[in-house]
Tab-separated table of C-alpha atoms and ligand atoms in Angstrom:
chain	number	residue	atom	x	y	z
A	5	MET	CA	0.129	0.140	-0.027
A	6	ALA	CA	1.468	3.440	-1.326
A	7	GLY	CA	2.442	6.395	1.834
A	8	ASP	CA	1.949	9.886	0.849
A	9	TYR	CA	4.881	11.036	0.984
A	10	ASP	CA	6.511	12.019	-2.530
A	11	LEU	CA	10.238	12.187	-1.259
A	12	VAL	CA	11.468	9.588	1.532
A	13	VAL	CA	14.775	9.341	2.621
A	14	VAL	CA	15.921	6.274	4.418
A	15	ALA	CA	19.317	6.490	6.585
A	16	ASN	CA	20.377	4.429	9.772
A	17	ARG	CA	20.035	7.562	11.825
A	18	LEU	CA	16.954	9.639	12.043
A	19	PRO	CA	18.144	13.584	11.531
A	20	VAL	CA	17.268	14.565	15.040
A	21	ASP	CA	18.396	13.729	18.545
A	22	ARG	CA	16.393	13.076	21.805
A	23	VAL	CA	17.499	16.477	24.163
A	24	THR	CA	16.281	16.532	27.669
A	25	GLU	CA	15.021	20.856	28.481
A	26	ALA	CA	15.613	22.340	31.676
A	27	ASP	CA	12.432	21.754	32.729
A	28	GLY	CA	13.076	17.883	32.771
A	29	THR	CA	10.850	17.046	29.426
A	30	THR	CA	12.221	15.479	26.384
A	31	ALA	CA	12.179	17.140	22.832
A	32	TRP	CA	13.811	15.938	18.748
A	33	ARG	CA	16.171	18.551	17.628
A	34	ARG	CA	17.927	18.792	15.076
A	35	SER	CA	21.451	16.965	14.670
A	36	PRO	CA	24.310	18.634	13.604
A	37	GLY	CA	25.264	16.420	10.246
A	38	GLY	CA	24.980	17.756	6.634
A	39	LEU	CA	23.124	15.454	5.223
A	40	VAL	CA	19.479	17.260	7.041
A	41	THR	CA	21.129	20.744	6.087
A	42	ALA	CA	21.324	19.686	2.793
A	43	LEU	CA	18.306	17.949	2.341
A	44	GLU	CA	15.647	20.456	4.786
A	45	PRO	CA	14.562	22.152	1.786
A	46	VAL	CA	13.798	19.615	-0.911
A	47	MET	CA	12.258	17.720	1.827
A	48	GLN	CA	9.680	20.565	2.800
A	49	ARG	CA	8.974	21.279	-0.834
A	50	GLU	CA	8.229	17.957	-1.646
A	51	ASP	CA	6.362	16.486	0.957
A	52	GLY	CA	9.081	14.689	2.557
A	53	ALA	CA	9.632	11.791	5.183
A	54	TRP	CA	13.293	10.654	6.756
A	55	VAL	CA	12.992	6.793	8.161
A	56	GLY	CA	15.882	5.880	10.275
A	57	TRP	CA	16.478	4.921	13.971
A	58	ALA	CA	16.571	7.004	17.051
A	59	GLY	CA	20.080	6.373	18.179
A	60	SER	CA	19.117	3.966	21.393
A	61	PRO	CA	17.705	0.010	21.608
A	62	GLY	CA	14.219	-0.631	22.258
A	63	ASP	CA	10.908	0.190	20.930
A	64	PRO	CA	10.737	2.532	18.719
A	65	PRO	CA	8.384	6.385	19.341
A	66	GLU	CA	5.444	6.811	17.287
A	67	PRO	CA	6.392	8.511	13.892
A	68	PHE	CA	6.203	12.400	14.551
A	69	ASP	CA	6.846	16.185	12.457
A	70	ALA	CA	10.770	17.757	13.522
A	71	GLU	CA	11.158	21.259	11.802
A	72	GLY	CA	9.273	20.632	8.620
A	73	VAL	CA	10.244	16.670	8.085
A	74	ARG	CA	8.089	13.641	9.174
A	75	CYS	CA	10.546	10.852	11.173
A	76	VAL	CA	9.307	8.024	11.334
A	77	PRO	CA	12.253	5.545	13.905
A	78	ILE	CA	13.168	2.060	13.772
A	79	GLY	CA	13.401	0.297	16.339
A	80	LEU	CA	16.700	-1.834	16.956
A	81	SER	CA	16.260	-4.053	19.973
A	82	GLU	CA	19.822	-4.727	22.032
A	83	THR	CA	21.103	-7.932	20.162
A	84	GLU	CA	20.550	-5.688	16.527
A	85	VAL	CA	22.396	-3.021	18.219
A	86	GLU	CA	25.176	-5.030	18.689
A	87	GLU	CA	25.407	-7.016	15.332
A	88	TYR	CA	23.097	-5.100	12.757
A	89	TYR	CA	24.682	-1.495	13.844
A	90	GLU	CA	28.065	-2.232	16.033
A	91	GLY	CA	29.097	-5.805	14.315
A	92	PHE	CA	27.860	-5.811	11.054
A	93	SER	CA	28.096	-2.145	10.174
A	94	ASN	CA	31.426	-0.984	12.117
A	95	GLY	CA	33.236	-4.386	12.716
A	96	THR	CA	33.087	-6.097	9.508
A	97	LEU	CA	32.233	-3.039	6.835
A	98	TRP	CA	33.996	-0.519	8.226
A	99	PRO	CA	37.183	-1.279	8.210
A	100	LEU	CA	36.960	-3.573	5.272
A	101	TYR	CA	35.623	-0.531	3.131
A	102	HIS	CA	38.487	1.101	4.858
A	103	ASP	CA	41.442	-0.134	3.028
A	104	VAL	CA	41.068	-2.729	6.120
A	105	ILE	CA	43.069	-0.660	8.030
A	106	VAL	CA	42.404	-3.211	10.635
A	107	ALA	CA	40.941	-6.740	10.509
A	108	PRO	CA	36.972	-7.266	9.262
A	109	ASP	CA	36.051	-9.392	11.353
A	110	TYR	CA	33.241	-12.229	9.780
A	111	HIS	CA	29.936	-13.663	11.494
A	112	ARG	CA	26.997	-15.525	10.048
A	113	ARG	CA	24.840	-13.794	12.814
A	114	TRP	CA	25.409	-10.327	12.224
A	115	TRP	CA	25.485	-10.796	8.372
A	116	GLU	CA	21.912	-12.473	9.269
A	117	SER	CA	20.877	-9.899	11.530
A	118	TYR	CA	21.697	-7.421	9.068
A	119	VAL	CA	19.926	-8.905	6.214
A	120	ARG	CA	16.530	-8.411	8.976
A	121	VAL	CA	17.585	-4.718	9.600
A	122	ASN	CA	18.069	-4.279	6.186
A	123	ARG	CA	14.322	-5.598	6.032
A	124	ARG	CA	12.183	-3.812	8.574
A	125	PHE	CA	13.999	-0.262	6.633
A	126	ALA	CA	12.632	-0.546	3.307
A	127	GLU	CA	9.389	-2.165	4.650
A	128	ARG	CA	9.092	0.958	6.329
A	129	ALA	CA	10.292	3.458	3.249
A	130	ALA	CA	7.769	1.036	1.834
A	131	GLU	CA	4.479	1.782	3.656
A	132	GLN	CA	5.702	5.701	3.403
A	133	ALA	CA	6.417	6.532	-0.085
A	134	ALA	CA	4.016	7.797	-2.757
A	135	GLU	CA	2.691	6.288	-6.073
A	136	ARG	CA	6.605	6.677	-7.917
A	137	ALA	CA	7.985	8.416	-4.956
A	138	THR	CA	11.612	8.959	-5.025
A	139	VAL	CA	13.064	7.171	-2.295
A	140	TRP	CA	16.846	8.296	-1.402
A	141	VAL	CA	19.078	5.411	0.603
A	142	GLN	CA	22.170	6.155	2.781
A	143	ASP	CA	24.917	4.318	3.200
A	144	TYR	CA	26.883	1.404	4.014
A	145	GLN	CA	24.511	0.391	7.032
A	146	LEU	CA	21.442	0.014	4.442
A	147	GLN	CA	22.919	-1.504	1.444
A	148	LEU	CA	20.836	-4.114	1.007
A	149	VAL	CA	17.680	-1.916	1.392
A	150	PRO	CA	17.180	-0.800	-3.018
A	151	GLN	CA	16.934	-4.530	-4.039
A	152	MET	CA	14.943	-5.434	-0.303
A	153	LEU	CA	12.196	-2.157	-2.004
A	154	ARG	CA	12.464	-2.495	-5.739
A	155	GLU	CA	10.911	-6.452	-4.674
A	156	LEU	CA	8.217	-4.313	-2.556
A	157	ARG	CA	7.717	-1.106	-4.499
A	158	PRO	CA	8.753	-1.862	-8.382
A	159	ASP	CA	7.097	1.399	-8.836
A	160	LEU	CA	9.823	3.612	-7.201
A	161	HIS	CA	12.499	5.424	-8.429
A	162	ILE	CA	15.631	4.435	-5.727
A	163	GLY	CA	18.750	6.658	-5.344
A	164	PHE	CA	21.616	4.661	-3.356
A	165	PHE	CA	24.621	7.033	-1.678
A	166	ASN	CA	27.353	5.798	-0.220
A	167	HIS	CA	29.213	8.016	2.198
A	168	ILE	CA	32.282	6.371	2.658
A	169	PRO	CA	34.698	4.983	0.015
A	170	PHE	CA	33.682	1.464	-1.493
A	171	PRO	CA	36.847	-0.674	-1.689
A	172	PRO	CA	38.901	-2.463	-5.032
A	173	PHE	CA	37.578	-5.668	-5.780
A	174	GLU	CA	40.750	-7.291	-4.525
A	175	ILE	CA	39.658	-6.351	-0.967
A	176	PHE	CA	35.889	-6.592	-1.348
A	177	ALA	CA	36.113	-10.181	-2.733
A	178	GLN	CA	37.319	-11.239	1.419
A	179	LEU	CA	33.343	-10.676	2.022
A	180	PRO	CA	31.178	-14.261	2.165
A	181	TRP	CA	28.338	-12.517	0.939
A	182	ARG	CA	29.722	-10.275	-1.410
A	183	ALA	CA	27.418	-11.103	-4.224
A	184	ALA	CA	24.761	-9.880	-1.951
A	185	ILE	CA	25.757	-6.840	-1.187
A	186	ILE	CA	26.137	-6.407	-4.956
A	187	ASP	CA	22.505	-7.479	-5.417
A	188	GLY	CA	21.511	-5.406	-2.596
A	189	LEU	CA	23.002	-2.230	-4.337
A	190	LEU	CA	21.442	-3.013	-7.874
A	191	GLY	CA	17.999	-2.879	-6.700
A	192	ALA	CA	18.829	1.586	-6.908
A	193	ASP	CA	18.243	3.086	-10.241
A	194	LEU	CA	21.234	5.471	-9.324
A	195	VAL	CA	23.578	4.685	-7.166
A	196	GLY	CA	26.260	7.579	-5.826
A	197	PHE	CA	29.842	7.576	-4.487
A	198	GLN	CA	32.012	10.245	-2.962
A	199	ARG	CA	34.826	9.362	-5.942
A	200	ALA	CA	35.435	8.471	-9.256
A	201	ALA	CA	37.558	5.634	-7.856
A	202	ASP	CA	35.004	4.545	-5.906
A	203	ALA	CA	32.154	4.235	-8.677
A	204	ALA	CA	34.879	2.580	-10.693
A	205	ASN	CA	35.642	0.436	-7.721
A	206	PHE	CA	31.909	-0.959	-7.935
A	207	THR	CA	31.502	-1.163	-11.429
A	208	ARG	CA	34.420	-3.282	-11.622
A	209	ALA	CA	32.809	-5.740	-8.600
A	210	CYS	CA	29.398	-6.169	-10.361
A	211	ARG	CA	31.595	-7.558	-13.226
A	212	ARG	CA	33.954	-9.605	-11.143
A	213	ALA	CA	31.585	-10.927	-8.226
A	214	LYS	CA	28.327	-11.247	-10.739
A	215	GLY	CA	29.375	-11.215	-14.455
A	216	LEU	CA	27.417	-8.310	-15.346
A	217	PRO	CA	28.276	-6.607	-18.679
A	218	ALA	CA	29.565	-3.081	-17.233
A	219	ARG	CA	31.402	-0.544	-18.057
A	220	SER	CA	31.666	3.892	-17.945
A	221	GLY	CA	29.171	4.095	-14.884
A	222	ARG	CA	26.104	1.740	-16.858
A	223	ILE	CA	25.048	-1.773	-15.346
A	224	ARG	CA	22.877	-4.030	-17.712
A	225	LEU	CA	20.388	-6.257	-15.629
A	226	ASP	CA	19.765	-8.494	-18.569
A	227	ALA	CA	17.381	-10.893	-15.619
A	228	GLU	CA	15.420	-7.732	-15.754
A	229	GLY	CA	14.922	-7.633	-19.307
A	230	GLY	CA	17.828	-4.955	-19.514
A	231	ARG	CA	17.091	-2.476	-16.672
A	232	GLU	CA	20.025	-0.273	-16.557
A	233	VAL	CA	22.114	0.962	-12.899
A	234	ARG	CA	23.756	3.761	-13.110
A	235	ALA	CA	26.991	4.439	-10.879
A	236	ALA	CA	28.753	7.825	-10.552
A	237	SER	CA	30.532	10.001	-8.076
A	238	PHE	CA	28.620	12.878	-6.432
A	239	PRO	CA	31.432	14.606	-4.236
A	240	ILE	CA	28.975	15.197	-0.848
A	241	SER	CA	29.811	18.907	1.017
A	242	ILE	CA	28.551	21.415	3.340
A	243	ASP	CA	26.330	24.247	4.190
A	244	PHE	CA	29.168	27.026	2.973
A	245	ARG	CA	27.495	29.796	3.511
A	246	ALA	CA	25.898	29.030	6.955
A	247	LEU	CA	29.347	27.978	8.576
A	248	SER	CA	30.748	31.239	7.047
A	249	ASP	CA	28.292	33.513	8.208
A	250	LEU	CA	28.463	31.864	12.049
A	251	ALA	CA	32.270	32.248	11.717
A	252	GLN	CA	31.479	36.124	10.574
A	253	THR	CA	29.588	36.557	13.985
A	254	GLU	CA	31.044	38.634	16.822
A	255	GLY	CA	30.417	36.009	19.357
A	256	VAL	CA	32.108	33.480	17.457
A	257	LYS	CA	35.274	35.828	16.312
A	258	ALA	CA	35.448	36.676	20.126
A	259	ARG	CA	35.727	33.132	21.627
A	260	ALA	CA	38.535	32.973	18.842
A	261	ALA	CA	40.506	35.514	20.446
A	262	GLU	CA	39.895	34.055	24.010
A	263	ILE	CA	40.866	30.027	22.841
A	264	ARG	CA	44.010	31.695	21.899
A	265	ARG	CA	44.849	33.519	24.916
A	266	ASP	CA	43.897	30.605	27.403
A	267	LEU	CA	46.046	28.522	25.373
A	268	GLY	CA	48.541	31.107	26.302
A	269	ASP	CA	49.219	32.834	23.026
A	270	PRO	CA	51.041	30.848	21.574
A	271	GLN	CA	52.863	31.378	17.900
A	272	PHE	CA	50.773	28.497	16.492
A	273	VAL	CA	48.104	27.082	17.488
A	274	LEU	CA	47.708	22.987	15.273
A	275	LEU	CA	44.199	21.664	15.272
A	276	GLY	CA	42.694	18.637	14.400
A	277	ILE	CA	39.138	17.083	15.005
A	278	ASP	CA	37.802	14.043	14.425
A	279	ARG	CA	35.804	11.096	15.317
A	280	LEU	CA	37.727	9.262	17.435
A	281	ASP	CA	38.116	6.658	14.472
A	282	TYR	CA	41.482	4.622	13.384
A	283	THR	CA	40.303	5.781	9.943
A	284	LYS	CA	41.543	9.635	11.334
A	285	GLY	CA	45.895	8.994	11.353
A	286	ILE	CA	44.995	10.500	15.205
A	287	PRO	CA	48.823	8.525	15.838
A	288	HIS	CA	50.206	9.728	12.738
A	289	ARG	CA	49.441	13.508	13.263
A	290	LEU	CA	50.602	13.005	17.237
A	291	LYS	CA	53.824	10.832	16.456
A	292	ALA	CA	54.938	13.652	13.426
A	293	PHE	CA	54.197	16.304	16.127
A	294	GLU	CA	56.285	14.793	19.190
A	295	GLU	CA	58.810	14.006	16.689
A	296	LEU	CA	59.165	17.921	15.521
A	297	LEU	CA	58.963	18.925	19.126
A	298	ALA	CA	61.964	16.206	19.578
A	299	ASP	CA	63.885	16.982	16.950
A	300	GLU	CA	63.513	21.081	18.178
A	301	LYS	CA	61.916	22.020	14.720
A	302	VAL	CA	59.289	23.804	16.574
A	303	GLN	CA	60.302	24.761	19.845
A	304	ALA	CA	57.352	23.074	22.593
A	305	SER	CA	57.074	26.866	24.113
A	306	GLU	CA	55.558	28.049	20.564
A	307	ALA	CA	53.206	25.583	19.431
A	308	ALA	CA	50.312	23.763	20.867
A	309	LEU	CA	47.995	21.168	18.942
A	310	VAL	CA	44.772	20.665	19.925
A	311	GLN	CA	43.159	17.675	19.081
A	312	VAL	CA	39.938	17.432	19.713
A	313	ALA	CA	38.177	13.711	19.402
A	314	THR	CA	34.508	13.107	19.607
A	315	PRO	CA	33.862	10.246	21.372
A	316	SER	CA	32.498	6.933	18.458
A	317	ARG	CA	31.255	3.297	18.635
A	318	GLU	CA	32.725	2.943	22.103
A	319	ARG	CA	31.311	-0.093	22.661
A	320	VAL	CA	33.225	-1.681	19.245
A	321	GLU	CA	36.448	-3.666	20.023
A	322	GLN	CA	39.184	-1.217	18.126
A	323	TYR	CA	37.795	2.138	19.079
A	324	VAL	CA	38.440	1.092	22.846
A	325	GLN	CA	41.693	0.000	21.240
A	326	LEU	CA	42.178	3.156	19.804
A	327	ARG	CA	41.493	5.838	22.696
A	328	GLN	CA	44.205	3.326	25.182
A	329	ASP	CA	46.441	4.411	22.205
A	330	VAL	CA	45.837	7.805	21.858
A	331	GLU	CA	45.824	8.766	25.207
A	332	VAL	CA	49.213	6.936	26.509
A	333	ILE	CA	50.682	8.959	23.256
A	334	VAL	CA	48.869	12.266	24.258
A	335	GLY	CA	50.641	11.482	27.892
A	336	ARG	CA	53.712	10.705	26.993
A	337	ILE	CA	54.081	13.751	24.480
A	338	ASN	CA	52.530	16.107	27.377
A	339	GLY	CA	55.204	14.379	29.902
A	340	THR	CA	57.875	14.906	27.949
A	341	HIS	CA	57.228	18.587	26.443
A	342	SER	CA	54.859	20.303	28.884
A	343	THR	CA	55.832	22.310	31.194
A	344	ILE	CA	53.764	23.868	34.208
A	345	ALA	CA	53.161	27.235	31.764
A	346	HIS	CA	52.706	25.676	28.638
A	347	ARG	CA	50.488	22.340	27.505
A	348	ALA	CA	52.068	21.058	24.651
A	349	VAL	CA	48.648	18.795	23.458
A	350	HIS	CA	44.811	19.664	24.410
A	351	TYR	CA	43.399	16.368	24.414
A	352	LEU	CA	39.640	17.020	24.554
A	353	HIS	CA	37.294	13.792	24.316
A	354	HIS	CA	34.320	16.011	23.790
A	355	SER	CA	31.760	17.126	21.281
A	356	TYR	CA	31.114	20.555	20.531
A	357	ASP	CA	28.559	22.530	19.146
A	358	LYS	CA	29.012	24.161	15.683
A	359	GLU	CA	29.501	28.037	17.390
A	360	GLU	CA	32.651	26.209	19.366
A	361	MET	CA	33.841	24.942	16.493
A	362	ALA	CA	33.997	27.309	14.383
A	363	ALA	CA	35.651	29.860	16.816
A	364	LEU	CA	38.470	26.531	16.943
A	365	PHE	CA	38.848	26.752	13.369
A	366	LEU	CA	38.746	30.747	13.276
A	367	ALA	CA	41.554	30.013	16.766
A	368	ALA	CA	43.757	27.523	14.410
A	369	ASP	CA	47.205	28.430	12.128
A	370	VAL	CA	47.172	25.027	10.677
A	371	MET	CA	44.450	22.401	10.527
A	372	LEU	CA	45.260	18.794	10.602
A	373	VAL	CA	43.566	16.475	8.351
A	374	THR	CA	45.450	13.244	8.669
A	375	ALA	CA	43.170	10.263	7.391
A	376	LEU	CA	43.904	7.005	6.395
A	377	ARG	CA	41.488	6.969	4.423
A	378	ASP	CA	37.877	9.162	4.104
A	379	GLY	CA	35.278	8.710	2.096
A	380	MET	CA	35.545	12.832	1.616
A	381	ASN	CA	36.176	14.243	5.247
A	382	LEU	CA	33.945	17.175	5.955
A	383	VAL	CA	35.749	18.498	8.610
A	384	ALA	CA	38.331	19.817	5.894
A	385	LYS	CA	35.890	21.717	4.141
A	386	GLU	CA	34.401	22.917	7.506
A	387	TYR	CA	37.662	24.332	8.024
A	388	VAL	CA	38.058	26.506	4.846
A	389	ALA	CA	33.801	27.540	5.273
A	390	ALA	CA	34.791	29.364	8.766
A	391	ARG	CA	38.149	30.964	7.226
A	392	HIS	CA	36.300	33.785	5.808
A	393	ASP	CA	39.815	36.153	6.842
A	394	GLU	CA	41.589	34.244	4.059
A	395	ARG	CA	43.846	33.062	6.928
A	396	GLY	CA	44.915	29.531	7.684
A	397	VAL	CA	46.746	25.925	6.093
A	398	LEU	CA	44.993	22.990	5.612
A	399	VAL	CA	47.261	20.039	6.050
A	400	LEU	CA	45.570	17.347	4.295
A	401	SER	CA	45.839	13.540	3.695
A	402	GLU	CA	45.883	12.501	-0.006
A	403	PHE	CA	43.704	9.186	1.412
A	404	THR	CA	40.472	11.536	1.286
A	405	GLY	CA	37.665	12.015	-1.210
A	406	ALA	CA	38.492	16.114	-0.150
A	407	ALA	CA	41.758	15.338	-1.632
A	408	ASP	CA	40.087	15.054	-4.983
A	409	GLU	CA	39.232	18.382	-5.395
A	410	PHE	CA	41.541	20.866	-2.675
A	411	GLY	CA	44.350	20.833	-5.129
A	412	GLN	CA	45.331	23.763	-3.157
A	413	ALA	CA	45.653	22.371	-0.019
A	414	LEU	CA	48.945	21.216	1.216
A	415	LEU	CA	48.719	17.023	0.311
A	416	VAL	CA	50.284	14.587	2.357
A	417	ASN	CA	50.763	10.378	2.518
A	418	PRO	CA	50.016	10.368	6.728
A	419	HIS	CA	52.329	7.012	6.198
A	420	ASP	CA	55.261	9.336	5.376
A	421	ILE	CA	56.372	10.332	8.947
A	422	ASP	CA	59.141	12.493	7.409
A	423	GLY	CA	56.685	14.063	4.979
A	424	LEU	CA	54.251	14.900	7.402
A	425	LYS	CA	56.602	16.658	9.807
A	426	GLU	CA	58.165	18.343	6.719
A	427	THR	CA	54.475	19.717	5.728
A	428	VAL	CA	53.921	20.702	9.096
A	429	VAL	CA	56.806	23.063	8.794
A	430	ARG	CA	55.705	24.133	5.553
A	431	ALA	CA	52.288	24.877	6.686
A	432	LEU	CA	53.459	26.447	9.809
A	433	ARG	CA	55.991	29.025	7.955
A	434	MET	CA	54.343	29.471	4.850
A	435	SER	CA	53.680	33.266	4.548
A	436	PRO	CA	50.704	34.792	3.994
A	437	ARG	CA	50.329	35.604	1.048
A	438	GLU	CA	50.471	32.024	0.074
A	439	ALA	CA	48.229	30.779	2.686
A	440	GLY	CA	45.834	33.684	1.354
A	441	ARG	CA	45.750	32.368	-2.356
A	442	ARG	CA	45.590	28.954	-1.180
A	443	MET	CA	42.616	29.784	1.252
A	444	ARG	CA	40.753	31.853	-1.646
A	445	ALA	CA	41.009	29.077	-4.258
A	446	LEU	CA	40.129	26.379	-1.179
A	447	ARG	CA	37.189	28.523	-0.327
A	448	ARG	CA	35.746	29.649	-4.011
A	449	ARG	CA	35.768	25.411	-4.279
A	450	VAL	CA	33.382	24.411	-1.843
A	451	GLN	CA	31.450	28.044	-1.871
A	452	GLU	CA	30.231	26.637	-5.668
A	453	HIS	CA	29.955	22.718	-5.002
A	454	ASP	CA	28.565	23.141	-1.665
A	455	VAL	CA	25.770	20.550	0.011
A	456	GLN	CA	22.863	21.920	-1.769
A	457	ARG	CA	24.313	21.349	-4.960
A	458	TRP	CA	25.096	18.202	-3.872
A	459	ALA	CA	21.823	16.978	-3.181
A	460	THR	CA	19.856	18.481	-6.013
A	461	THR	CA	22.696	17.365	-8.767
A	462	PHE	CA	21.530	14.121	-7.256
A	463	LEU	CA	18.446	14.180	-7.100
A	464	GLN	CA	18.096	15.444	-10.445
A	465	ALA	CA	20.358	12.770	-11.883
A	466	LEU	CA	18.303	10.466	-10.216
A	467	GLU	CA	15.371	11.919	-12.220
A	468	GLU	CA	17.135	11.498	-15.256
A	469	HIS	CA	17.775	8.095	-14.961
A	470	ALA	CA	14.973	6.696	-13.513
A	471	GLY	CA	12.111	8.924	-15.128
A	472	THR	CA	13.476	6.964	-18.852
A	473	ARG	CA	14.998	3.775	-17.513
A	474	GLY	CA	16.130	3.636	-20.437
A	475	ILE	CA	17.630	0.675	-22.363
A	476	GLU	CA	20.834	1.420	-24.097
A	477	SER	CA	23.477	-0.354	-25.426
A	478	VAL	CA	25.640	-1.415	-22.949
A	479	ASP	CA	29.474	-3.550	-24.191
A	480	ARG	CA	30.493	-6.738	-22.190
A	481	ALA	CA	33.183	-5.197	-20.833
A	482	GLU	CA	36.485	-8.026	-20.492
A	483	ASP	CA	38.270	-6.804	-16.827
A	484	PRO	CA	42.253	-6.703	-17.564
A	485	ALA	CA	43.982	-9.545	-16.144
B	14	LIG	C1	30.622	8.423	9.337
B	14	LIG	C2	29.060	7.464	8.485
B	14	LIG	C3	27.538	7.584	8.552
B	14	LIG	C4	27.903	7.875	10.578
B	14	LIG	C5	28.909	8.814	11.051
B	14	LIG	C6	28.504	8.766	12.562
B	14	LIG	O1	30.051	9.383	8.740
B	14	LIG	O2	29.342	7.709	6.946
B	14	LIG	O3	26.925	6.797	8.361
B	14	LIG	O4	26.641	7.948	10.806
B	14	LIG	O5	30.010	8.236	10.913
B	14	LIG	O6	28.666	7.474	12.871
B	14	LIG	P1	27.844	6.917	13.031
B	14	LIG	O7	28.069	4.858	13.834
B	14	LIG	O8	28.042	7.343	15.065
B	14	LIG	O9	26.348	6.592	13.127
């Protein structure tokens, strides 16, 4: 049975968080993520609904309206949180899709839970969507939803966007359920990725795992009368205007100055802001900073590194281990290089609101983004958007999606500690003129390619493709040896 909504977004998390007000009552408030901002105008215009998990185990609340969006909560039991979310999503797929930085765990029970929960999301989405509505499924937690939805509702236009990398086939091939994942994604009309390389990896996986004729981002399904699926890149972005404006408010500017004062007015402030995740290369950047202090390339008294590490997935074993590792390194650096008057590393295991983040960005001379693998890395784009003063230098890992767009950042291989150290020194000593020229180019890029443009471009491409569902001839491409 068809529902009322012309646009349905399906994501692991709802776009709102439950908050407790001063008077003790609870309410829903929009979460800080960019996806919500990107989709809010379209959701309001198109009569949108959002299907997602409310973030804690147990029975789901009834559907409700929040900030103009219909929210349809999905319930997950304690066991499903362990097996579908912490297990298969974040203990199997997350490390597998991020270059096996840590070893993925393969458990059949986790997989069964993933299938069961994906079916629940698909069923709820099918109930909400109007006749021939557009359904946009988000991210690796829900890769089976497109196919399940198509079986339930062949009339729908289905898009999928993968926010994280899609790995090369040689790595993806480890997954015991690789063919089922490909089948799941191919339920969509359009499968979107961050980088062209991710789309190419996916197309190749369709050939290698399923023997499908696929080339130039078009995969033909002969079993479905030649239905064609399109795979392409749509690099995600941020709400440039909102952050740039926020960073220009007097409150944020004053707070940035206060942060520098509280740090003891060092000559250089370096900054890292990440979820505490092993993909982010936090130990690598700490090691580089530690060696720079030890070699006296940077004087401990002249520099402070602020590392914000937002708590994340805290019950997953590899995250527990990472936290211990990071805290040992921070303790060692501070034990060796801090004085009563000056601390070398300010490590903050908290999350902050957007005003405080904007102030931190403004206070930082050098932003360190040293991810070992990252689908995009929106922090890099946020730093640039906040720097309306056209100051500050971005040091950016080559292994982020953002590196494809940010030729004017100082690109680094975070595994190359000597190279990273040299780049940090270069960033610290860069002339204001050169830094300004680079920052202007980076800002222009994000301003012209903001998250609103990302959402519109994806939805237009989906409508063009699904609207016609054209069957073009596709060669059966031979995979090069
Ligand atoms: C990445 C993923 C998102 C996820 C976010 C936070 O950005 O692509 O799907 O929501 O991390 O992780 P969490 O596990 O807390 O939802």
